[in-house]
Amino acid sequence: MLLRLFVLILCQLAGAALGWWLARAWGAAAGAALGACLWLAGDSWAAARLLAWLRGGAAAEAPRLSGPWGEAADRARRLLREGQRREQASQARLDEILAALQASPNGVTLLDAAGRIEWCNQMAQEHFGLEAARDELQSIGNLVRDPEFTAYLAGGDYAQGVVLPGRGSTPSRPVRIAVHLHPYGDGRRLLLSRDITQLEQAEAMRRDFVANVSHEIRTPLTVLIGFVETLQTLPLDAGERAHYLGLMARQGERMQRLVQDLLTLSRLEGSPLPGRHEWVSVRELLRRCQDEAQALSTALAQGGRAHHITFPEAAQAEAAGEIAGSAAELHSALANLVNNAVRYTPAGGSITVRWEAQPGGGARFSVTDSGPGIAPEHLARITERFYRVDRSRSRDTGGTGLGLAIVKHVAQRHGAVLRVASLLGEGATFSVEFPASRLRAAQAISAAGTAP
């Protein structure tokens, strides 16, 4: 650059000197004319260099010129650098916006005026089976072949969206995608998609829950009202009156158990998770479950054969140690499993309750019965509220249909896992596996009690 500047100045000085010499030799007019031509040639050369740079040069390659052309080059260079900085800032901002859209839990697809894909995020690709690189500028109507979506896209009324079956949707595992178009810009449209499968399932569960609660309460209430009317309108002897009052008491107890279980579920869902500062004796939990199971078996036997119920030996129960958590919740969960086994196992059947240490420091509470077992199609749903394998038998034995839902909630709140294994006609095993972080062995309890 310095060499070029030196050459330019030298040429201009040479032209001035030559013009002065010619002026003395040939006259002032001819010398002035030649000098002006040489000066104009140098000036044109500088202008040509500046123009060439403006047409395709980068800011770092701007020519170093003197005079007016040098000032013009400096100003152009500054303007170019400022424009480049603004362009880089705009690109960075665009990248941030696209990154935010990419991180969105909803699908985002940008369509041009002709309905062709300009850009889509990863979630939209999963919802519609798209590939951003492959499907760019492809018509969305050709890629999402659903009659309802086609009519929605062509209709032009985007006030309401549509719900489409998602990829991989099956009758047993439906996937539902809500789609909504939003016009923007010059005929462009923003296509938003959202997986609403869980929302629809939750809404269906809510409807079923309300219907089931209404049905479960209405049935005993109808019986109670009928018995009350009977007692009020018919002359009954003492024996008949006692019989009807006994039936009414059983229906009242059934409604009371239902309300108690509903309150238990509500409390579990709305209360904080149990902490680890309260320790519950496993031996005491097993003892209470055993007393309740034997009392229930005696009541259900009604003079017949009671169940053969086996619990861990006292020494084994003592060695089990303690569980960190809520005593009331843990008792409710374990007692529900044992009492369910008593209710659904025929009189004279066997029920075995175990507490077993697991590898890694965990423990497994299990209840195995010799009952009728559970068919495979019911296993995935038996923890749902009010779901019953045999509705008539459940009501006859006093079940509310909420016991296993309570067990599942309690297990989850204590970091445990509820597992069910059963074969139709061969009984069932219900187990709760507790993590090591919730357990304290008897040796640790003794050490803590003797520590200074």
Short mmCIF file of C-alpha atoms in Angstrom, two decimals:
data_model
loop_
_atom_site.label_atom_id
_atom_site.label_comp_id
_atom_site.label_asym_id
_atom_site.label_seq_id
_atom_site.Cartn_x
_atom_site.Cartn_y
_atom_site.Cartn_z
CA MET A 1 0.00 0.00 0.00
CA LEU A 2 2.76 2.46 0.89
CA LEU A 3 4.58 1.60 -2.34
CA ARG A 4 1.47 2.31 -4.39
CA LEU A 5 0.97 5.63 -2.62
CA PHE A 6 4.61 6.56 -3.18
CA VAL A 7 4.31 5.71 -6.88
CA LEU A 8 1.14 7.85 -7.15
CA ILE A 9 2.80 10.86 -5.52
CA LEU A 10 5.92 10.39 -7.61
CA CYS A 11 3.87 10.29 -10.80
CA GLN A 12 2.04 13.43 -9.83
CA LEU A 13 5.32 15.24 -8.99
CA ALA A 14 6.85 14.00 -12.22
CA GLY A 15 3.88 15.25 -14.13
CA ALA A 16 4.16 18.65 -12.46
CA ALA A 17 7.90 18.84 -13.19
CA LEU A 18 7.41 17.76 -16.77
CA GLY A 19 4.68 20.34 -17.19
CA TRP A 20 7.00 23.06 -15.85
CA TRP A 21 9.82 22.00 -18.23
CA LEU A 22 7.46 21.85 -21.21
CA ALA A 23 6.10 25.22 -20.28
CA ARG A 24 9.60 26.71 -20.59
CA ALA A 25 10.40 24.75 -23.75
CA TRP A 26 7.12 24.87 -25.69
CA GLY A 27 5.18 27.50 -23.99
CA ALA A 28 2.98 27.82 -20.93
CA ALA A 29 -0.23 26.51 -22.55
CA ALA A 30 1.20 23.25 -23.82
CA GLY A 31 2.98 22.56 -20.54
CA ALA A 32 -0.11 23.25 -18.50
CA ALA A 33 -2.19 20.99 -20.72
CA LEU A 34 0.26 18.09 -20.49
CA GLY A 35 0.63 18.49 -16.74
CA ALA A 36 -3.11 18.51 -16.31
CA CYS A 37 -3.39 15.32 -18.34
CA LEU A 38 -0.80 13.55 -16.24
CA TRP A 39 -2.44 14.76 -13.05
CA LEU A 40 -5.83 13.60 -14.36
CA ALA A 41 -4.35 10.20 -15.23
CA GLY A 42 -3.09 9.74 -11.65
CA ASP A 43 -6.40 10.91 -10.24
CA SER A 44 -8.30 8.54 -12.53
CA TRP A 45 -6.06 5.67 -11.45
CA ALA A 46 -6.93 6.36 -7.77
CA ALA A 47 -10.63 6.61 -8.60
CA ALA A 48 -10.46 3.34 -10.54
CA ARG A 49 -8.87 1.57 -7.55
CA LEU A 50 -11.55 2.91 -5.22
CA LEU A 51 -14.33 1.89 -7.61
CA ALA A 52 -12.90 -1.62 -8.00
CA TRP A 53 -12.82 -2.03 -4.22
CA LEU A 54 -16.38 -0.74 -3.84
CA ARG A 55 -17.62 -3.22 -6.42
CA GLY A 56 -16.24 -6.33 -4.73
CA GLY A 57 -13.57 -5.67 -2.14
CA ALA A 58 -13.75 -6.43 1.60
CA ALA A 59 -13.34 -3.82 4.31
CA ALA A 60 -9.85 -5.05 5.17
CA GLU A 61 -8.75 -4.67 1.54
CA ALA A 62 -9.69 -1.01 1.13
CA PRO A 63 -7.04 0.94 -0.83
CA ARG A 64 -4.93 3.52 0.98
CA LEU A 65 -5.32 6.73 -1.01
CA SER A 66 -4.54 10.38 -0.37
CA GLY A 67 -6.63 13.42 -0.98
CA PRO A 68 -10.38 13.37 -1.55
CA TRP A 69 -10.32 9.80 -2.80
CA GLY A 70 -8.56 8.67 0.37
CA GLU A 71 -11.19 10.35 2.55
CA ALA A 72 -13.95 8.75 0.43
CA ALA A 73 -12.29 5.32 0.85
CA ASP A 74 -12.04 5.78 4.65
CA ARG A 75 -15.67 6.78 4.94
CA ALA A 76 -16.80 3.90 2.72
CA ARG A 77 -14.68 1.48 4.76
CA ARG A 78 -16.28 2.66 8.01
CA LEU A 79 -19.78 2.38 6.56
CA LEU A 80 -19.03 -1.11 5.27
CA ARG A 81 -17.71 -2.28 8.63
CA GLU A 82 -20.72 -0.84 10.41
CA GLY A 83 -23.02 -2.65 7.98
CA GLN A 84 -21.13 -5.90 8.54
CA ARG A 85 -21.43 -5.51 12.33
CA ARG A 86 -25.17 -4.93 12.01
CA GLU A 87 -25.49 -7.95 9.74
CA GLN A 88 -23.57 -10.14 12.20
CA ALA A 89 -25.73 -8.90 15.09
CA SER A 90 -28.89 -9.59 13.09
CA GLN A 91 -27.65 -13.08 12.20
CA ALA A 92 -26.80 -13.78 15.84
CA ARG A 93 -30.25 -12.63 16.90
CA LEU A 94 -31.87 -14.79 14.22
CA ASP A 95 -29.83 -17.79 15.40
CA GLU A 96 -31.01 -17.16 18.98
CA ILE A 97 -34.65 -17.01 17.86
CA LEU A 98 -34.31 -20.23 15.84
CA ALA A 99 -32.57 -21.92 18.79
CA ALA A 100 -35.46 -20.87 21.06
CA LEU A 101 -37.98 -22.23 18.55
CA GLN A 102 -35.93 -25.42 18.31
CA ALA A 103 -36.12 -25.83 22.08
CA SER A 104 -39.89 -25.32 22.13
CA PRO A 105 -41.92 -28.30 23.41
CA ASN A 106 -44.37 -27.60 20.58
CA GLY A 107 -43.86 -28.16 16.88
CA VAL A 108 -43.15 -24.99 14.85
CA THR A 109 -43.29 -24.97 11.03
CA LEU A 110 -42.93 -21.86 8.83
CA LEU A 111 -44.88 -21.97 5.56
CA ASP A 112 -44.62 -19.59 2.62
CA ALA A 113 -47.59 -18.17 0.73
CA ALA A 114 -47.83 -21.36 -1.36
CA GLY A 115 -47.90 -23.62 1.70
CA ARG A 116 -44.31 -24.81 1.25
CA ILE A 117 -42.06 -25.53 4.22
CA GLU A 118 -39.44 -22.86 4.82
CA TRP A 119 -38.26 -24.10 8.25
CA CYS A 120 -39.38 -26.50 10.99
CA ASN A 121 -38.05 -27.46 14.40
CA GLN A 122 -37.26 -30.94 15.69
CA MET A 123 -40.60 -31.38 17.44
CA ALA A 124 -42.52 -30.66 14.22
CA GLN A 125 -40.37 -33.23 12.46
CA GLU A 126 -41.37 -35.80 15.07
CA HIS A 127 -45.06 -34.87 14.89
CA PHE A 128 -45.35 -35.07 11.09
CA GLY A 129 -42.42 -37.31 10.12
CA LEU A 130 -40.55 -34.51 8.37
CA GLU A 131 -36.86 -33.99 7.64
CA ALA A 132 -35.81 -30.35 7.55
CA ALA A 133 -33.12 -30.72 4.85
CA ARG A 134 -35.09 -33.13 2.67
CA ASP A 135 -38.50 -31.47 2.89
CA GLU A 136 -37.51 -27.82 2.59
CA LEU A 137 -39.78 -26.02 0.07
CA GLN A 138 -42.02 -29.09 -0.13
CA SER A 139 -45.79 -28.55 0.12
CA ILE A 140 -47.08 -29.37 3.60
CA GLY A 141 -50.29 -30.70 2.04
CA ASN A 142 -48.30 -33.37 0.19
CA LEU A 143 -46.48 -34.49 3.34
CA VAL A 144 -49.34 -34.45 5.88
CA ARG A 145 -51.95 -36.55 4.15
CA ASP A 146 -54.95 -36.34 6.41
CA PRO A 147 -58.36 -35.38 4.95
CA GLU A 148 -59.25 -33.23 7.95
CA PHE A 149 -55.94 -31.34 7.76
CA THR A 150 -56.27 -30.92 3.99
CA ALA A 151 -59.69 -29.36 4.38
CA TYR A 152 -58.45 -27.14 7.19
CA LEU A 153 -55.45 -25.96 5.15
CA ALA A 154 -57.57 -25.18 2.10
CA GLY A 155 -60.50 -23.65 3.99
CA GLY A 156 -58.73 -20.46 5.04
CA ASP A 157 -60.60 -20.25 8.36
CA TYR A 158 -57.88 -20.76 10.98
CA ALA A 159 -59.78 -19.55 14.05
CA GLN A 160 -60.01 -23.13 15.31
CA GLY A 161 -57.41 -25.85 14.98
CA VAL A 162 -57.81 -29.56 14.24
CA VAL A 163 -56.73 -32.69 16.07
CA LEU A 164 -54.92 -35.36 14.06
CA PRO A 165 -53.63 -38.85 14.85
CA GLY A 166 -49.89 -38.71 15.46
CA ARG A 167 -47.17 -40.89 14.00
CA GLY A 168 -47.22 -44.42 15.38
CA SER A 169 -50.74 -44.03 16.72
CA THR A 170 -52.51 -47.35 17.34
CA PRO A 171 -55.90 -48.22 18.85
CA SER A 172 -54.20 -49.48 22.02
CA ARG A 173 -51.78 -46.54 22.22
CA PRO A 174 -53.38 -43.53 20.54
CA VAL A 175 -51.32 -40.40 19.84
CA ARG A 176 -53.20 -37.14 19.32
CA ILE A 177 -51.66 -33.98 17.79
CA ALA A 178 -53.43 -30.61 17.96
CA VAL A 179 -52.64 -28.43 14.90
CA HIS A 180 -53.29 -24.69 14.52
CA LEU A 181 -52.39 -22.31 11.65
CA HIS A 182 -51.61 -18.62 12.27
CA PRO A 183 -51.31 -16.25 9.23
CA TYR A 184 -48.51 -13.66 9.30
CA GLY A 185 -46.51 -11.47 6.91
CA ASP A 186 -47.31 -11.48 3.21
CA GLY A 187 -49.46 -14.60 2.97
CA ARG A 188 -47.16 -16.74 5.12
CA ARG A 189 -48.47 -19.06 7.83
CA LEU A 190 -47.14 -20.37 11.11
CA LEU A 191 -48.10 -24.00 11.80
CA LEU A 192 -48.08 -24.92 15.50
CA SER A 193 -48.48 -28.53 16.61
CA ARG A 194 -48.81 -29.94 20.12
CA ASP A 195 -49.03 -33.46 21.53
CA ILE A 196 -52.25 -33.56 23.57
CA THR A 197 -52.35 -37.31 24.16
CA GLN A 198 -51.81 -37.01 27.90
CA LEU A 199 -54.31 -34.15 28.18
CA GLU A 200 -57.00 -36.19 26.46
CA GLN A 201 -56.19 -39.20 28.61
CA ALA A 202 -56.37 -37.06 31.75
CA GLU A 203 -59.71 -35.63 30.65
CA ALA A 204 -61.03 -39.13 29.95
CA MET A 205 -59.81 -40.28 33.37
CA ARG A 206 -61.52 -37.29 34.99
CA ARG A 207 -64.81 -38.10 33.27
CA ASP A 208 -64.50 -41.75 34.23
CA PHE A 209 -63.61 -40.80 37.78
CA VAL A 210 -66.68 -38.58 38.20
CA ALA A 211 -68.91 -41.22 36.64
CA ASN A 212 -67.45 -43.98 38.80
CA VAL A 213 -67.73 -41.98 42.03
CA SER A 214 -71.33 -41.13 41.22
CA HIS A 215 -72.10 -44.76 40.48
CA GLU A 216 -70.29 -46.14 43.53
CA ILE A 217 -72.10 -43.76 45.88
CA ARG A 218 -75.48 -43.96 44.15
CA THR A 219 -75.71 -47.76 44.44
CA PRO A 220 -75.48 -48.08 48.25
CA LEU A 221 -77.41 -44.84 48.68
CA THR A 222 -80.28 -46.27 46.63
CA VAL A 223 -80.24 -49.39 48.76
CA LEU A 224 -80.26 -47.33 51.96
CA ILE A 225 -83.18 -45.18 50.79
CA GLY A 226 -85.12 -48.30 49.81
CA PHE A 227 -84.58 -49.91 53.22
CA VAL A 228 -85.52 -46.67 55.00
CA GLU A 229 -88.79 -46.52 53.04
CA THR A 230 -89.43 -50.15 53.88
CA LEU A 231 -88.91 -49.55 57.57
CA GLN A 232 -91.15 -46.47 57.42
CA THR A 233 -94.04 -48.01 55.52
CA LEU A 234 -94.20 -51.70 56.43
CA PRO A 235 -94.96 -53.23 59.83
CA LEU A 236 -91.97 -55.49 60.53
CA ASP A 237 -91.23 -57.81 63.38
CA ALA A 238 -88.02 -57.55 65.38
CA GLY A 239 -86.18 -60.13 63.26
CA GLU A 240 -87.02 -58.49 59.96
CA ARG A 241 -86.17 -55.05 61.33
CA ALA A 242 -82.78 -56.31 62.56
CA HIS A 243 -82.11 -57.91 59.17
CA TYR A 244 -82.84 -54.70 57.27
CA LEU A 245 -80.83 -52.61 59.72
CA GLY A 246 -77.87 -54.93 59.24
CA LEU A 247 -78.07 -54.53 55.47
CA MET A 248 -78.27 -50.78 55.88
CA ALA A 249 -75.24 -50.79 58.18
CA ARG A 250 -73.19 -52.68 55.59
CA GLN A 251 -74.15 -50.21 52.86
CA GLY A 252 -73.29 -47.31 55.15
CA GLU A 253 -69.91 -48.86 55.92
CA ARG A 254 -69.31 -49.31 52.20
CA MET A 255 -69.95 -45.62 51.55
CA GLN A 256 -67.76 -44.70 54.51
CA ARG A 257 -64.85 -46.78 53.15
CA LEU A 258 -65.31 -45.17 49.74
CA VAL A 259 -65.22 -41.66 51.20
CA GLN A 260 -62.18 -42.52 53.30
CA ASP A 261 -60.30 -43.88 50.29
CA LEU A 262 -61.20 -40.79 48.24
CA LEU A 263 -59.96 -38.55 51.03
CA THR A 264 -56.77 -40.60 51.25
CA LEU A 265 -56.12 -40.20 47.52
CA SER A 266 -56.83 -36.47 47.70
CA ARG A 267 -54.44 -36.09 50.62
CA LEU A 268 -51.71 -38.04 48.84
CA GLU A 269 -51.98 -35.91 45.69
CA GLY A 270 -52.06 -32.58 47.53
CA SER A 271 -49.49 -33.04 50.31
CA PRO A 272 -45.68 -32.61 50.16
CA LEU A 273 -43.52 -35.68 49.65
CA PRO A 274 -42.69 -37.50 52.88
CA GLY A 275 -39.28 -36.60 54.28
CA ARG A 276 -36.51 -38.85 55.54
CA HIS A 277 -36.43 -37.69 59.15
CA GLU A 278 -39.30 -39.94 60.34
CA TRP A 279 -38.44 -43.63 60.69
CA VAL A 280 -41.10 -46.36 60.80
CA SER A 281 -40.46 -49.83 62.22
CA VAL A 282 -40.93 -52.59 59.63
CA ARG A 283 -41.73 -55.08 62.40
CA GLU A 284 -44.55 -52.86 63.65
CA LEU A 285 -45.96 -52.39 60.14
CA LEU A 286 -45.98 -56.15 59.55
CA ARG A 287 -47.58 -56.81 62.93
CA ARG A 288 -50.45 -54.39 62.26
CA CYS A 289 -50.98 -55.82 58.76
CA GLN A 290 -51.09 -59.34 60.22
CA ASP A 291 -53.67 -58.44 62.87
CA GLU A 292 -55.91 -56.73 60.32
CA ALA A 293 -55.59 -59.57 57.79
CA GLN A 294 -56.53 -62.23 60.33
CA ALA A 295 -59.51 -60.19 61.54
CA LEU A 296 -60.71 -59.66 57.96
CA SER A 297 -60.26 -63.34 57.12
CA THR A 298 -62.31 -64.34 60.15
CA ALA A 299 -65.08 -61.89 59.21
CA LEU A 300 -65.22 -63.11 55.61
CA ALA A 301 -65.13 -66.79 56.58
CA GLN A 302 -68.40 -66.47 58.56
CA GLY A 303 -67.90 -69.76 60.32
CA GLY A 304 -66.17 -71.44 57.37
CA ARG A 305 -62.50 -72.10 56.82
CA ALA A 306 -60.25 -69.08 57.38
CA HIS A 307 -57.26 -68.32 55.18
CA HIS A 308 -53.83 -69.71 55.90
CA ILE A 309 -51.82 -66.48 56.29
CA THR A 310 -48.03 -66.58 56.72
CA PHE A 311 -45.96 -63.57 57.83
CA PRO A 312 -42.19 -63.30 58.43
CA GLU A 313 -40.94 -64.64 61.75
CA ALA A 314 -40.48 -62.15 64.57
CA ALA A 315 -36.68 -62.29 64.34
CA GLN A 316 -36.73 -61.69 60.59
CA ALA A 317 -39.15 -58.79 60.99
CA GLU A 318 -36.96 -57.29 63.71
CA ALA A 319 -33.88 -57.54 61.47
CA ALA A 320 -35.69 -55.69 58.66
CA GLY A 321 -35.01 -52.37 60.41
CA GLU A 322 -36.91 -49.20 59.54
CA ILE A 323 -38.28 -47.22 56.57
CA ALA A 324 -38.03 -43.45 56.23
CA GLY A 325 -41.39 -41.92 55.44
CA SER A 326 -44.97 -41.47 56.57
CA ALA A 327 -46.17 -44.20 58.94
CA ALA A 328 -49.83 -43.71 57.98
CA GLU A 329 -49.13 -43.86 54.23
CA LEU A 330 -46.87 -46.91 54.49
CA HIS A 331 -49.39 -48.78 56.63
CA SER A 332 -52.19 -47.90 54.22
CA ALA A 333 -50.21 -49.23 51.22
CA LEU A 334 -48.99 -52.49 52.79
CA ALA A 335 -52.33 -53.21 54.48
CA ASN A 336 -54.17 -52.66 51.19
CA LEU A 337 -52.07 -55.31 49.47
CA VAL A 338 -52.57 -57.84 52.27
CA ASN A 339 -56.29 -57.13 52.64
CA ASN A 340 -56.83 -57.38 48.87
CA ALA A 341 -55.22 -60.81 48.94
CA VAL A 342 -57.60 -61.86 51.75
CA ARG A 343 -60.66 -60.49 49.93
CA TYR A 344 -59.94 -62.12 46.58
CA THR A 345 -58.58 -65.46 47.79
CA PRO A 346 -61.26 -68.12 48.38
CA ALA A 347 -61.82 -69.30 51.93
CA GLY A 348 -59.18 -71.78 53.02
CA GLY A 349 -56.63 -70.43 50.53
CA SER A 350 -53.05 -69.47 51.37
CA ILE A 351 -51.48 -66.01 51.58
CA THR A 352 -47.75 -65.51 52.09
CA VAL A 353 -46.26 -62.16 53.09
CA ARG A 354 -42.49 -61.67 52.73
CA TRP A 355 -39.91 -58.99 53.48
CA GLU A 356 -36.70 -59.69 51.56
CA ALA A 357 -33.43 -57.79 51.27
CA GLN A 358 -32.45 -56.88 47.71
CA PRO A 359 -29.02 -56.43 46.11
CA GLY A 360 -27.75 -52.90 46.57
CA GLY A 361 -29.34 -52.38 49.97
CA GLY A 362 -33.00 -52.18 48.94
CA ALA A 363 -35.87 -54.33 50.21
CA ARG A 364 -38.96 -56.01 48.72
CA PHE A 365 -42.32 -56.38 50.43
CA SER A 366 -44.45 -58.98 48.63
CA VAL A 367 -47.85 -60.61 49.04
CA THR A 368 -48.50 -63.91 47.22
CA ASP A 369 -51.95 -65.50 47.20
CA SER A 370 -53.54 -68.65 45.81
CA GLY A 371 -56.52 -66.79 44.40
CA PRO A 372 -58.01 -66.87 40.91
CA GLY A 373 -55.22 -64.78 39.39
CA ILE A 374 -55.49 -61.93 36.90
CA ALA A 375 -55.75 -62.17 33.12
CA PRO A 376 -52.93 -60.45 31.18
CA GLU A 377 -55.24 -57.84 29.63
CA HIS A 378 -56.08 -56.47 33.08
CA LEU A 379 -52.56 -56.16 34.50
CA ALA A 380 -51.79 -52.79 32.90
CA ARG A 381 -54.95 -51.17 34.27
CA ILE A 382 -55.53 -52.62 37.73
CA THR A 383 -53.94 -49.59 39.43
CA GLU A 384 -56.45 -47.23 37.80
CA ARG A 385 -59.11 -45.80 40.09
CA PHE A 386 -62.27 -47.91 40.26
CA TYR A 387 -60.90 -50.43 37.77
CA ARG A 388 -62.03 -53.91 38.78
CA VAL A 389 -61.27 -57.29 37.25
CA ASP A 390 -64.49 -58.72 38.71
CA ARG A 391 -66.93 -55.98 39.72
CA SER A 392 -69.48 -58.19 41.42
CA ARG A 393 -66.88 -60.02 43.52
CA SER A 394 -65.20 -56.73 44.47
CA ARG A 395 -68.43 -55.32 45.85
CA ASP A 396 -69.28 -58.57 47.64
CA THR A 397 -65.95 -58.48 49.48
CA GLY A 398 -66.21 -54.79 50.38
CA GLY A 399 -63.65 -53.40 47.92
CA THR A 400 -63.89 -49.79 46.74
CA GLY A 401 -61.73 -50.09 43.63
CA LEU A 402 -59.27 -47.51 45.00
CA GLY A 403 -56.91 -49.69 47.00
CA LEU A 404 -54.26 -50.30 44.35
CA ALA A 405 -54.40 -46.65 43.24
CA ILE A 406 -53.54 -45.71 46.83
CA VAL A 407 -50.71 -48.26 46.93
CA LYS A 408 -49.24 -46.91 43.69
CA HIS A 409 -49.35 -43.30 44.94
CA VAL A 410 -47.74 -44.19 48.27
CA ALA A 411 -45.01 -46.20 46.54
CA GLN A 412 -44.17 -43.35 44.18
CA ARG A 413 -44.08 -40.84 47.05
CA HIS A 414 -41.51 -43.04 48.85
CA GLY A 415 -39.35 -43.70 45.78
CA ALA A 416 -40.60 -47.29 45.57
CA VAL A 417 -42.02 -49.32 42.68
CA LEU A 418 -45.21 -51.40 42.65
CA ARG A 419 -44.97 -54.61 40.61
CA VAL A 420 -47.64 -57.20 39.78
CA ALA A 421 -47.08 -60.77 38.55
CA SER A 422 -50.00 -63.11 37.94
CA LEU A 423 -51.27 -65.99 35.85
CA LEU A 424 -54.96 -66.67 35.44
CA GLY A 425 -55.95 -69.49 37.79
CA GLU A 426 -52.56 -69.55 39.57
CA GLY A 427 -52.78 -66.67 42.02
CA ALA A 428 -50.92 -63.36 42.03
CA THR A 429 -47.94 -61.64 43.63
CA PHE A 430 -48.03 -57.94 44.46
CA SER A 431 -44.74 -56.42 45.57
CA VAL A 432 -43.34 -53.02 46.54
CA GLU A 433 -39.60 -52.51 46.08
CA PHE A 434 -38.11 -49.86 48.38
CA PRO A 435 -34.79 -48.10 47.56
CA ALA A 436 -31.79 -48.37 49.87
CA SER A 437 -31.94 -44.63 50.58
CA ARG A 438 -35.24 -45.16 52.43
CA LEU A 439 -34.07 -48.06 54.60
CA ARG A 440 -32.09 -48.38 57.81
CA ALA A 441 -30.95 -51.79 59.04
CA ALA A 442 -31.31 -52.93 62.64
CA GLN A 443 -27.52 -52.70 63.19
CA ALA A 444 -27.54 -49.07 62.14
CA ILE A 445 -30.42 -48.38 64.52
CA SER A 446 -28.50 -49.95 67.42
CA ALA A 447 -25.37 -47.99 66.56
CA ALA A 448 -27.34 -44.75 66.40
CA GLY A 449 -28.93 -45.48 69.77
CA THR A 450 -25.60 -46.14 71.53
CA ALA A 451 -23.70 -43.26 69.93
CA PRO A 452 -22.70 -40.51 72.42
#
